[in-house]
XYZ file of C-alpha atoms in Angstrom:
747
model
C 77.239 49.044 160.034
C 78.201 51.301 156.873
C 75.956 54.506 155.501
C 76.657 54.105 151.183
C 77.976 57.707 149.829
C 78.411 56.329 146.491
C 79.585 53.834 143.989
C 81.770 51.650 145.900
C 81.995 54.690 149.139
C 80.507 54.209 151.748
C 80.935 56.028 155.548
C 80.793 54.700 159.438
C 77.186 55.638 161.470
C 79.726 57.864 163.243
C 80.654 60.098 160.248
C 84.181 60.334 160.530
C 85.539 56.775 159.008
C 85.310 57.031 154.968
C 85.542 53.377 153.012
C 86.039 52.701 149.059
C 85.548 49.227 148.217
C 87.006 47.896 144.397
C 89.258 49.432 142.172
C 88.440 51.324 139.625
C 91.476 53.258 137.552
C 89.609 55.819 136.000
C 89.160 57.131 139.917
C 92.436 57.051 140.122
C 93.222 61.135 140.108
C 90.156 61.515 142.484
C 90.396 58.921 144.986
C 94.161 59.714 145.688
C 93.318 63.428 146.280
C 90.442 62.689 148.449
C 91.958 60.347 150.493
C 95.525 62.447 150.780
C 97.400 62.419 154.468
C 98.390 66.419 154.953
C 98.938 68.964 157.604
C 99.434 72.184 155.135
C 102.766 71.821 155.100
C 102.793 68.156 152.984
C 100.663 66.535 150.653
C 101.081 63.105 150.496
C 98.427 60.981 148.139
C 96.530 58.603 148.750
C 98.040 56.096 146.855
C 99.530 52.430 148.392
C 102.681 52.002 149.099
C 103.765 49.706 145.718
C 102.519 52.395 143.374
C 104.802 54.184 141.322
C 104.439 57.678 139.379
C 102.383 56.443 136.564
C 99.601 56.189 139.173
C 99.785 59.804 140.705
C 101.757 59.111 143.551
C 103.132 62.413 144.802
C 104.848 63.970 147.795
C 103.424 68.016 147.571
C 106.187 70.527 149.617
C 104.675 73.852 150.476
C 106.912 76.697 149.804
C 109.019 75.401 146.579
C 107.633 76.886 143.392
C 109.686 76.686 141.031
C 109.115 76.587 137.036
C 110.857 73.783 135.192
C 109.394 73.983 131.848
C 109.123 77.891 131.370
C 105.615 78.293 131.363
C 103.950 76.819 134.644
C 105.928 77.947 137.629
C 104.335 75.431 140.658
C 105.465 73.490 143.921
C 107.516 71.181 143.760
C 106.915 66.656 144.165
C 109.769 65.085 146.041
C 110.757 61.587 146.105
C 108.475 59.434 147.431
C 109.771 58.081 150.900
C 107.681 55.478 151.631
C 107.513 52.831 148.829
C 107.330 49.668 149.372
C 106.833 46.228 147.067
C 106.387 42.766 147.760
C 107.259 40.197 145.267
C 106.205 36.821 145.685
C 107.206 34.206 142.750
C 108.177 36.944 140.546
C 104.317 38.103 141.033
C 104.230 42.160 142.784
C 101.409 41.916 145.593
C 99.722 45.131 144.338
C 96.288 46.676 145.112
C 95.092 47.476 141.261
C 95.304 43.820 140.531
C 94.216 42.427 143.912
C 90.553 40.621 143.945
C 89.318 42.251 147.087
C 90.759 45.845 147.934
C 89.472 48.712 150.527
C 90.973 52.143 151.040
C 89.900 54.450 154.296
C 90.217 57.143 155.571
C 89.392 58.534 159.325
C 89.071 61.543 159.058
C 89.497 61.996 162.969
C 93.391 61.298 163.031
C 94.099 61.971 159.512
C 95.310 58.112 158.858
C 95.074 56.755 155.814
C 94.343 53.142 155.475
C 94.336 50.486 152.545
C 93.873 45.911 152.442
C 93.986 44.504 149.336
C 94.384 40.343 149.767
C 95.913 38.303 146.575
C 96.312 34.736 146.213
C 100.284 33.420 145.092
C 99.771 29.223 144.402
C 98.661 28.043 147.943
C 99.311 31.259 149.780
C 96.752 34.109 150.536
C 97.605 37.375 151.250
C 96.795 40.272 152.857
C 98.888 43.950 153.064
C 97.504 46.381 155.833
C 98.574 49.682 155.332
C 98.378 52.842 157.814
C 99.559 56.046 156.830
C 98.973 59.990 158.283
C 101.174 62.805 158.130
C 101.881 64.268 161.695
C 99.659 67.165 162.585
C 102.228 67.607 165.187
C 105.587 68.105 163.509
C 104.906 69.100 160.280
C 107.677 67.434 158.314
C 107.092 64.035 159.006
C 105.289 61.298 157.408
C 104.620 57.831 159.122
C 103.532 54.468 157.475
C 103.158 50.776 159.006
C 102.915 48.192 156.600
C 101.912 44.462 157.326
C 101.993 41.772 155.493
C 99.724 38.808 156.661
C 100.144 34.866 154.809
C 98.036 31.494 155.767
C 100.803 29.446 154.109
C 104.433 29.660 154.412
C 105.658 32.076 151.719
C 108.801 33.796 150.643
C 108.660 37.398 149.756
C 111.699 39.581 148.560
C 110.154 43.280 150.408
C 111.536 46.387 148.529
C 111.513 49.433 151.173
C 113.348 52.674 150.124
C 112.548 56.137 148.805
C 111.379 56.145 145.556
C 113.289 58.455 143.166
C 110.805 58.677 140.400
C 108.781 61.567 140.913
C 104.833 62.609 138.853
C 105.125 66.547 137.818
C 102.817 67.700 135.814
C 104.488 69.974 134.469
C 108.928 69.925 134.189
C 111.381 67.804 136.224
C 111.535 70.386 139.132
C 114.850 67.809 140.723
C 116.296 66.371 137.503
C 119.328 65.189 139.503
C 118.382 63.090 142.920
C 120.780 61.544 144.816
C 120.182 58.953 147.046
C 122.344 57.960 149.938
C 121.909 55.903 153.155
C 124.353 55.590 156.142
C 123.006 52.902 158.835
C 119.756 53.904 159.819
C 118.751 56.459 157.432
C 117.651 56.788 153.877
C 117.963 60.061 152.311
C 117.317 61.535 148.894
C 118.132 65.440 147.941
C 117.457 68.328 144.904
C 118.073 71.273 143.807
C 115.303 72.983 141.738
C 115.867 73.738 138.375
C 114.832 77.172 138.331
C 114.791 78.406 142.391
C 117.285 77.006 143.362
C 115.296 75.395 146.629
C 117.302 72.184 148.113
C 114.807 69.282 148.795
C 115.674 66.393 150.606
C 113.813 63.689 152.364
C 114.937 61.250 154.651
C 112.788 57.594 155.971
C 113.932 54.955 159.098
C 113.174 52.095 158.032
C 112.402 49.279 160.477
C 111.387 45.376 159.484
C 113.309 43.344 157.457
C 113.567 44.025 153.777
C 115.404 41.522 151.239
C 114.078 37.993 150.728
C 111.830 37.109 153.675
C 110.298 33.990 154.417
C 107.268 33.934 156.220
C 105.903 31.194 158.469
C 101.924 30.080 157.932
C 100.007 32.686 160.380
C 102.366 34.633 160.305
C 103.291 38.154 159.321
C 105.665 40.948 158.833
C 105.806 44.474 159.572
C 107.574 47.453 158.017
C 107.524 51.405 159.753
C 108.856 53.973 157.461
C 109.362 57.264 159.466
C 109.661 59.980 156.940
C 110.516 63.453 157.348
C 110.671 66.374 154.196
C 112.895 69.393 154.841
C 113.752 72.272 152.184
C 116.384 74.243 151.912
C 113.539 77.038 152.792
C 113.242 75.977 156.277
C 116.772 75.499 157.112
C 119.963 75.697 156.142
C 120.865 72.196 156.095
C 117.112 70.142 154.851
C 119.373 66.929 154.840
C 120.726 66.865 157.909
C 117.610 68.385 159.106
C 115.373 65.882 157.905
C 117.647 62.734 159.050
C 117.311 64.206 162.525
C 113.367 64.295 162.002
C 112.838 60.899 160.770
C 114.613 59.111 163.598
C 113.471 61.179 166.208
C 110.574 58.649 167.130
C 108.796 55.953 166.213
C 105.464 55.342 164.213
C 103.363 55.004 167.322
C 104.954 57.681 168.824
C 104.320 59.581 166.514
C 101.011 58.512 165.894
C 100.057 59.530 169.666
C 101.353 62.980 169.187
C 99.847 63.948 165.841
C 96.101 62.368 166.910
C 96.162 64.445 170.194
C 96.728 67.584 167.799
C 93.872 66.154 165.287
C 91.744 66.691 168.820
C 92.480 70.128 169.296
C 92.067 70.867 166.525
C 88.916 68.962 165.836
C 87.442 70.553 169.133
C 87.622 74.274 167.583
C 86.191 73.420 163.976
C 83.696 70.261 164.129
C 80.366 71.109 163.231
C 77.576 68.025 163.960
C 75.352 66.784 162.452
C 72.112 65.563 163.352
C 69.867 62.866 161.170
C 72.101 62.878 157.823
C 75.403 60.715 158.029
C 75.992 61.422 154.562
C 75.800 65.096 154.985
C 77.690 64.731 158.623
C 80.649 63.042 156.399
C 80.502 65.545 153.746
C 81.176 68.165 156.089
C 83.870 66.577 158.056
C 85.712 65.687 154.798
C 85.056 69.297 153.619
C 86.457 70.367 157.015
C 89.681 68.124 156.875
C 90.418 69.252 153.651
C 90.133 72.843 154.077
C 92.326 72.656 156.855
C 95.186 70.625 155.820
C 95.536 72.924 153.061
C 95.795 75.707 154.703
C 99.698 76.765 155.522
C 98.469 77.045 159.145
C 102.428 77.451 160.213
C 103.510 80.891 158.328
C 102.137 83.637 157.269
C 104.385 83.689 154.341
C 102.237 80.792 151.766
C 98.969 81.180 150.030
C 96.204 78.623 150.430
C 96.021 76.477 146.965
C 93.129 76.110 144.851
C 93.901 71.903 145.235
C 95.852 72.685 148.002
C 98.665 69.957 148.569
C 96.854 67.493 146.391
C 98.374 67.830 143.583
C 100.568 70.348 141.223
C 97.200 71.552 139.702
C 96.181 75.522 139.679
C 99.939 75.777 140.797
C 99.546 75.397 144.817
C 98.740 79.152 144.388
C 95.751 81.637 145.951
C 92.723 82.733 143.495
C 90.244 84.673 144.869
C 88.955 81.891 146.477
C 91.217 81.820 149.417
C 89.324 84.978 151.224
C 85.597 83.938 149.781
C 85.672 80.438 150.482
C 88.410 79.455 152.061
C 89.688 81.950 154.932
C 86.011 82.157 156.412
C 86.215 78.851 157.572
C 88.962 80.214 160.207
C 86.840 83.804 160.762
C 84.753 81.907 164.244
C 86.933 78.297 164.915
C 90.720 79.296 164.321
C 91.034 83.447 163.718
C 94.713 83.349 164.045
C 94.825 80.930 160.665
C 92.045 84.189 158.988
C 94.628 86.374 160.672
C 97.927 84.913 159.077
C 95.931 84.124 155.112
C 95.321 88.168 155.178
C 98.868 88.993 156.259
C 100.078 86.423 153.432
C 98.511 89.354 151.169
C 100.005 92.572 153.048
C 103.887 89.871 152.589
C 103.153 89.247 148.721
C 102.589 93.366 148.434
C 105.559 94.083 146.436
C 104.293 91.880 143.596
C 100.765 92.909 144.052
C 102.750 96.558 143.104
C 105.063 94.970 140.114
C 102.092 93.856 138.850
C 99.735 96.636 138.905
C 103.122 98.850 137.627
C 103.324 96.571 134.455
C 100.118 97.106 133.457
C 100.135 100.858 133.679
C 97.610 101.094 137.232
C 98.846 102.191 140.773
C 98.606 100.829 143.895
C 97.840 97.090 143.769
C 96.708 94.187 141.671
C 96.569 91.182 143.136
C 97.645 88.840 140.864
C 94.891 85.920 140.043
C 97.019 83.601 140.756
C 99.238 83.920 143.647
C 102.592 82.328 144.990
C 105.149 82.524 147.429
C 105.943 86.440 146.227
C 102.565 87.525 145.500
C 103.373 88.007 141.680
C 101.586 86.938 138.316
C 101.394 82.645 137.936
C 98.729 83.162 135.773
C 100.148 82.215 132.031
C 98.332 84.265 129.282
C 97.644 80.667 127.302
C 95.518 78.744 130.152
C 93.132 75.858 127.645
C 93.741 74.656 124.210
C 91.181 74.775 121.434
C 90.337 70.901 120.686
C 88.669 71.777 117.645
C 92.076 73.085 115.979
C 94.804 72.457 118.987
C 95.102 76.699 119.024
C 95.848 78.037 122.342
C 93.445 79.970 123.978
C 94.267 83.840 124.751
C 92.370 84.267 128.410
C 92.458 87.263 130.521
C 91.911 85.849 133.202
C 95.704 87.595 134.727
C 95.057 91.212 133.176
C 90.639 91.973 133.380
C 89.636 89.247 136.365
C 90.279 92.801 138.702
C 87.711 92.266 141.367
C 90.462 89.556 143.451
C 91.809 92.629 144.510
C 88.389 94.818 145.926
C 87.671 91.036 147.185
C 90.856 91.407 149.334
C 89.656 94.353 150.934
C 86.333 93.862 151.301
C 87.255 90.354 153.437
C 89.444 92.299 155.995
C 86.926 94.640 156.532
C 84.860 91.145 157.424
C 87.697 90.066 159.504
C 87.055 93.085 161.457
C 84.141 92.714 162.297
C 84.309 89.406 163.625
C 87.899 89.641 166.113
C 87.776 93.320 166.349
C 91.347 93.089 166.099
C 92.880 96.773 165.764
C 96.611 95.962 165.861
C 95.895 93.842 162.365
C 94.083 97.015 160.956
C 97.210 99.131 161.971
C 100.237 97.078 161.302
C 98.308 95.140 157.828
C 95.494 96.627 157.153
C 95.377 99.582 156.138
C 98.486 99.951 154.021
C 96.637 96.547 151.899
C 93.597 98.560 151.402
C 95.065 102.112 150.565
C 97.433 100.080 147.792
C 93.857 98.965 146.708
C 91.985 101.701 146.167
C 95.318 103.834 144.848
C 95.042 100.192 141.856
C 90.778 100.913 142.005
C 91.274 104.635 141.949
C 93.657 104.020 138.326
C 91.125 101.336 137.082
C 87.806 102.917 136.658
C 87.349 105.664 133.481
C 85.183 108.743 134.738
C 82.300 109.546 132.161
C 82.032 113.281 132.119
C 78.650 113.262 130.497
C 76.789 111.142 133.468
C 79.475 112.005 135.730
C 79.627 108.589 136.823
C 83.380 106.237 137.544
C 82.698 103.161 135.153
C 84.714 99.917 135.387
C 85.810 98.940 131.635
C 87.086 95.779 129.949
C 87.464 93.200 132.288
C 86.124 89.787 133.421
C 83.697 89.003 136.935
C 82.894 85.729 138.243
C 81.397 84.247 135.265
C 84.601 83.496 132.879
C 82.858 82.516 129.994
C 82.307 86.554 129.822
C 85.068 88.004 128.940
C 85.612 91.616 128.012
C 82.462 93.021 129.541
C 81.873 96.446 131.317
C 80.286 97.304 134.364
C 80.113 94.004 135.865
C 77.284 94.158 138.607
C 79.474 92.179 141.515
C 82.748 93.873 140.461
C 81.609 97.214 140.307
C 79.718 96.529 144.010
C 83.089 95.367 145.684
C 85.183 98.348 143.672
C 82.571 101.009 145.835
C 82.687 98.831 148.859
C 86.374 98.923 149.074
C 86.878 102.302 148.492
C 84.445 102.802 151.530
C 86.120 100.763 153.602
C 90.076 102.828 152.543
C 88.129 106.054 153.268
C 87.069 104.975 156.514
C 90.235 103.254 157.690
C 91.549 106.799 157.135
C 88.931 108.223 158.791
C 89.838 105.991 161.892
C 93.360 105.871 161.740
C 93.482 109.731 161.783
C 91.032 109.485 165.099
C 92.224 106.694 166.967
C 96.084 105.924 165.481
C 97.790 109.156 163.597
C 101.197 108.112 164.388
C 100.698 105.426 162.761
C 99.439 106.850 159.638
C 101.745 109.136 159.451
C 103.911 107.119 159.339
C 102.556 104.664 157.031
C 101.826 107.841 154.792
C 105.241 108.934 154.853
C 106.325 105.308 153.534
C 103.735 104.550 150.967
C 104.039 108.336 149.923
C 99.982 108.786 150.151
C 98.666 112.019 149.309
C 95.787 113.534 150.800
C 94.302 114.134 146.689
C 94.725 110.476 146.890
C 92.005 109.977 149.537
C 89.970 112.478 147.714
C 89.829 110.650 144.150
C 89.016 107.192 146.714
C 86.130 109.538 148.130
C 85.002 110.815 144.521
C 85.226 107.308 143.326
C 83.313 105.755 146.371
C 80.440 108.963 145.497
C 80.212 108.719 141.840
C 80.830 104.945 141.338
C 78.115 103.461 138.804
C 76.614 100.868 140.509
C 73.964 98.668 138.784
C 70.366 98.542 140.212
C 67.485 96.586 140.901
C 65.308 97.322 137.272
C 62.238 98.752 139.346
C 59.376 96.066 137.130
C 61.626 93.046 137.455
C 64.303 93.569 140.307
C 66.511 92.159 138.699
C 70.494 93.493 138.091
C 72.241 93.226 134.493
C 74.965 90.964 135.065
C 76.955 93.659 132.903
C 76.298 96.129 130.532
C 74.046 94.508 127.220
C 73.747 91.351 129.506
C 70.051 91.202 128.901
C 70.803 91.521 125.462
C 72.535 87.983 124.967
C 71.049 85.367 123.868
C 68.273 83.693 126.733
C 68.324 79.787 126.438
C 69.587 77.331 129.196
C 73.065 75.411 129.580
C 71.528 71.877 128.204
C 70.678 73.802 125.027
C 74.243 75.665 124.822
C 75.822 71.584 125.899
C 74.011 70.768 122.898
C 75.672 72.528 120.261
C 79.340 71.412 121.430
C 81.185 69.796 118.742
C 83.576 67.888 121.330
C 82.999 67.255 124.640
C 86.895 68.804 126.039
C 85.491 72.277 124.435
C 85.579 75.642 126.104
C 82.740 77.206 126.499
C 83.871 80.570 127.278
C 85.680 83.607 125.205
C 86.656 84.480 122.763
C 84.487 82.162 120.630
C 82.559 79.622 123.300
C 79.212 78.292 122.657
C 78.079 80.449 125.836
C 79.805 83.174 125.118
C 77.103 85.221 123.177
C 74.284 83.304 125.594
C 72.838 84.485 129.000
C 74.154 80.939 130.521
C 76.752 81.791 133.002
C 79.659 78.673 134.621
C 78.942 80.119 137.684
C 77.086 82.461 140.332
C 77.952 86.126 139.427
C 75.615 88.598 140.504
C 74.207 85.607 142.842
C 77.619 85.836 144.086
C 77.148 89.574 145.107
C 73.756 89.108 146.816
C 76.006 86.703 148.684
C 78.821 88.854 149.292
C 76.829 92.022 149.830
C 73.309 90.886 151.116
C 72.760 93.584 153.341
C 73.099 96.019 150.623
C 69.700 94.404 148.114
C 66.733 93.100 149.734
C 65.018 89.894 149.924
C 62.881 90.395 147.036
C 65.230 91.458 144.959
C 67.513 88.030 146.171
C 64.567 86.179 145.311
C 64.090 87.397 142.118
C 67.588 87.354 140.958
C 68.369 84.112 141.961
C 65.346 82.179 140.140
C 66.486 84.227 137.018
C 70.929 83.448 136.961
C 70.277 79.855 138.980
C 68.236 78.431 135.877
C 71.300 79.638 133.534
C 73.935 78.727 135.424
C 75.690 76.008 133.828
C 77.480 74.949 137.660
C 80.482 74.776 135.972
C 82.761 75.851 138.611
C 82.657 73.766 142.037
C 82.486 77.533 143.322
C 79.072 77.369 142.426
C 76.811 75.419 144.563
C 77.874 76.901 147.508
C 77.013 80.462 146.314
C 73.608 79.719 145.193
C 72.788 78.191 148.466
C 73.848 81.203 150.525
C 71.399 83.011 148.835
C 69.149 80.219 149.317
C 68.588 80.042 152.423
C 68.383 83.469 152.320
C 65.643 83.737 150.854
C 63.935 80.317 152.378
C 64.550 78.259 149.922
C 65.698 75.547 152.438
C 65.329 72.456 150.426
C 66.904 74.040 147.211
C 69.490 75.386 149.777
C 70.912 71.449 150.691
C 70.862 70.085 146.967
C 73.264 72.826 146.209
C 74.817 71.757 150.062
C 74.938 68.214 148.685
C 76.335 69.027 145.911
C 79.038 70.693 146.764
C 80.096 68.623 149.756
C 80.339 65.710 147.613
C 81.917 67.025 144.626
C 85.302 65.413 145.722
C 84.233 62.366 147.167
C 82.061 61.486 143.928
C 84.097 62.525 141.580
C 81.651 64.756 139.972
C 84.497 67.439 138.489
C 86.521 67.077 135.430
C 89.909 66.351 135.961
C 90.681 68.236 132.362
C 89.742 71.261 130.576
C 90.497 72.485 128.157
C 94.269 70.502 127.404
C 94.669 71.513 131.096
C 94.997 69.460 134.761
C 92.573 70.442 136.866
C 92.057 67.509 139.378
C 92.756 67.315 143.005
C 91.014 68.374 145.854
C 88.612 71.712 145.363
C 89.298 73.530 148.321
C 87.080 76.561 147.631
C 84.021 73.638 147.712
C 85.467 72.134 151.216
C 85.554 76.079 152.492
C 82.223 76.996 150.819
C 80.757 73.996 152.475
C 81.662 75.115 155.855
C 80.031 78.446 155.109
C 76.805 76.790 153.820
C 76.320 74.913 157.008
C 77.156 77.168 159.846
C 76.792 80.695 158.358
C 73.502 79.417 155.533
C 71.473 76.959 157.692
C 73.316 77.669 160.608
C 72.361 81.204 160.775
C 75.475 82.838 162.514
C 76.180 86.223 161.289
C 77.779 89.448 162.921
C 75.762 92.771 163.617
C 78.146 94.915 165.316
C 79.264 93.971 168.520
C 76.869 90.974 168.623
C 77.218 87.498 167.007
C 73.843 86.780 166.043
C 72.005 83.193 165.069
C 69.442 83.318 162.810
C 68.917 79.234 162.241
C 67.178 77.127 159.367
C 67.915 73.865 158.980
C 66.934 71.154 156.113
C 64.223 68.815 156.725
C 66.731 65.829 157.191
C 68.758 67.351 160.090
C 67.722 66.993 162.909
C 69.469 69.378 164.860
C 73.015 71.311 163.974
C 75.417 72.164 166.599
C 78.889 74.242 166.159
C 81.479 75.999 168.176
C 82.513 79.577 167.889
C 85.143 81.755 168.634
C 84.430 85.442 169.042
C 86.861 88.288 170.270
C 88.867 85.591 172.170
C 84.989 83.904 173.576
C 84.125 80.484 172.823
C 81.021 79.265 172.766
C 78.797 76.231 171.365
C 75.358 76.395 169.298
C 73.096 73.531 169.392
C 69.968 74.199 167.710
C 67.402 71.078 167.410
C 63.961 71.940 165.977
C 62.814 75.234 167.149
C 64.917 75.489 170.174
C 68.486 76.826 170.053
C 71.133 75.980 173.293
C 73.746 78.498 173.393
C 76.426 77.182 175.834
C 79.633 79.687 177.084
C 83.110 78.360 177.754
C 83.851 77.910 181.719
C 87.401 79.713 180.505
C 85.760 83.100 179.211
C 86.936 86.388 181.213
C 83.273 87.908 179.966
C 79.712 87.243 179.005
C 78.513 86.361 175.352
C 76.011 89.165 173.852
C 73.841 87.031 171.104
C 70.646 88.266 169.589
C 69.330 84.238 168.478
C 66.000 85.529 166.191
C 66.286 89.142 167.327
C 65.772 88.201 170.998
C 68.844 89.846 172.518
C 70.914 86.857 175.298
C 74.294 87.232 177.352
C 75.401 84.167 178.213
C 77.981 84.449 181.412
C 80.728 81.959 181.405
C 80.403 78.225 181.860
C 76.583 79.003 181.033
C 73.945 77.811 179.065
C 71.108 80.225 177.256
C 67.866 78.863 175.576
C 66.412 80.678 172.468
């Protein structure tokens, strides 16, 4: 029995299999992203084998950054090794023209499926497709294509590498060389700016050319493909050919499925009582995992992952605030490597700071493989005038730097990874502290430090002063830098001496961090209303609601934000800002303040970003508004499945999987409803489930120990792994428990 999710979209009762029936060209961008096969190294969009670049077919490859148009530096899309087309009596069998079409994604194994039925003359023909990106060998894609006929028919079968490439911004591989030997096809090209050689190889097994299919018969074509770049090996073409010919489809499928079983064992969250929420949560976990380069610490988590080239395959603040926390309690080694990536790209952040006249490290708003700023000055176009809009994402939205540091602190709270602090975290914290010290401005009259001319999380309001979220994050990051310096002084003096010498850190700099920490202007709740002003002068703006502002648009494609968008002079925000502060620094404010600000700001938020609902949901859980939080959960979990976000904004293509929403969905389920948190040296669990959920179960990795939490009604069971070498301390609704290896405790 299938469970309806949306128009034409269903899932199975177990919450693992997504199925979409029918063909809607308006959903082609979204469907290709939703049914993506990927593994962190590559992403292959969920299109059918006969489709071409005009239907958004793309194979996106990590670590292939290139600027082909002089404006956008993005990941490269490679030639398509899985192209298969069948022609009968001059008619190509195609999903887009078939009367019956079904596409699917088995989340358990990351397997894409397609099935469509066509009739040519007297013959009924059925094409079935199965495809996966290997979770075992990350360079490998495999596909099985089957054609069945109920009457004898002659079919022209074309199975090859298609060198026609869909690319958003320029031709990255303008000269693709095609070659073939006895068993393997290859396509190679070199990116125009970065000089990266990309090689695609495909071993095709099965009949091609003119093939006669008897009545009741079938033909099967199996393609094993591999993608390798010169950033991986010296001879990518030879390596791609070797991998493509190493094993067949069934062997590859078995190995990949086994690896997926290990991944799901670490991260699967089980929802009881609501299958739609279950599949939305697994869909989010799947995409958050396959967008993450878990195989390396040199690459970022892209805001659209590897689903397309939008947002350049680069990291934003989303990486630390949304994506990374989903790994803290499941695969903490991935969280670690994501933070090591920031350390590896410190020089890029230093270059940005120096270019803008600051000290230390100013992390890029859009960060690729080097950490240099990839965000252009012009991101959107005024649809009314055709003129470019100068947004200051790349020089005023500076909260990304303290956001990275506050997540380092969170990572250490969860993992107690002292080695990371010494080898990476301290240098990151110190260089960001240097930047923040040079960024703030001292007010001698009031004796406080300000953050001026900036852009907070609400991207529609630029050029503001003392944004509450930013100021509080700055103070928190400086406090951590000071504490880290004191910690290394006491516990790792030799390491501190080496680091101090290497980066030229002076004692007076650390004294300066202390001064700013102690005198930072921190917007506080009003004594009467408990409201925190989003930034200086915010409450003087027009107090209207998003629907009123929307009614003022002259064109639905207008950009709402700075400098002259319809929201700029109003209190309508694109996404949470003060609410984001209440989520990220929950301990800094009481529940009354959280409630007052949630109730004030949520109605004034247009939820114009997919980052929005997870943050609102987390604060709603905190103040006991569980059903409102559940509504936010569903909106963030289903934003891609139901295609509720725009693919183009202000003339810029921003389609693809919203990976931050995927990470936010996990956090809202586990850290929100599931109540999982950390307090010193113990886990804390204080759940509040939505009415629709009869139970919730999730795995936890905690400082090298494993356990599983199951919540049903008022009962909470915690089962520790048999392999644990120590008991786990857990506070369940305030009652402290010690759970021995292999034991189950109830709270």
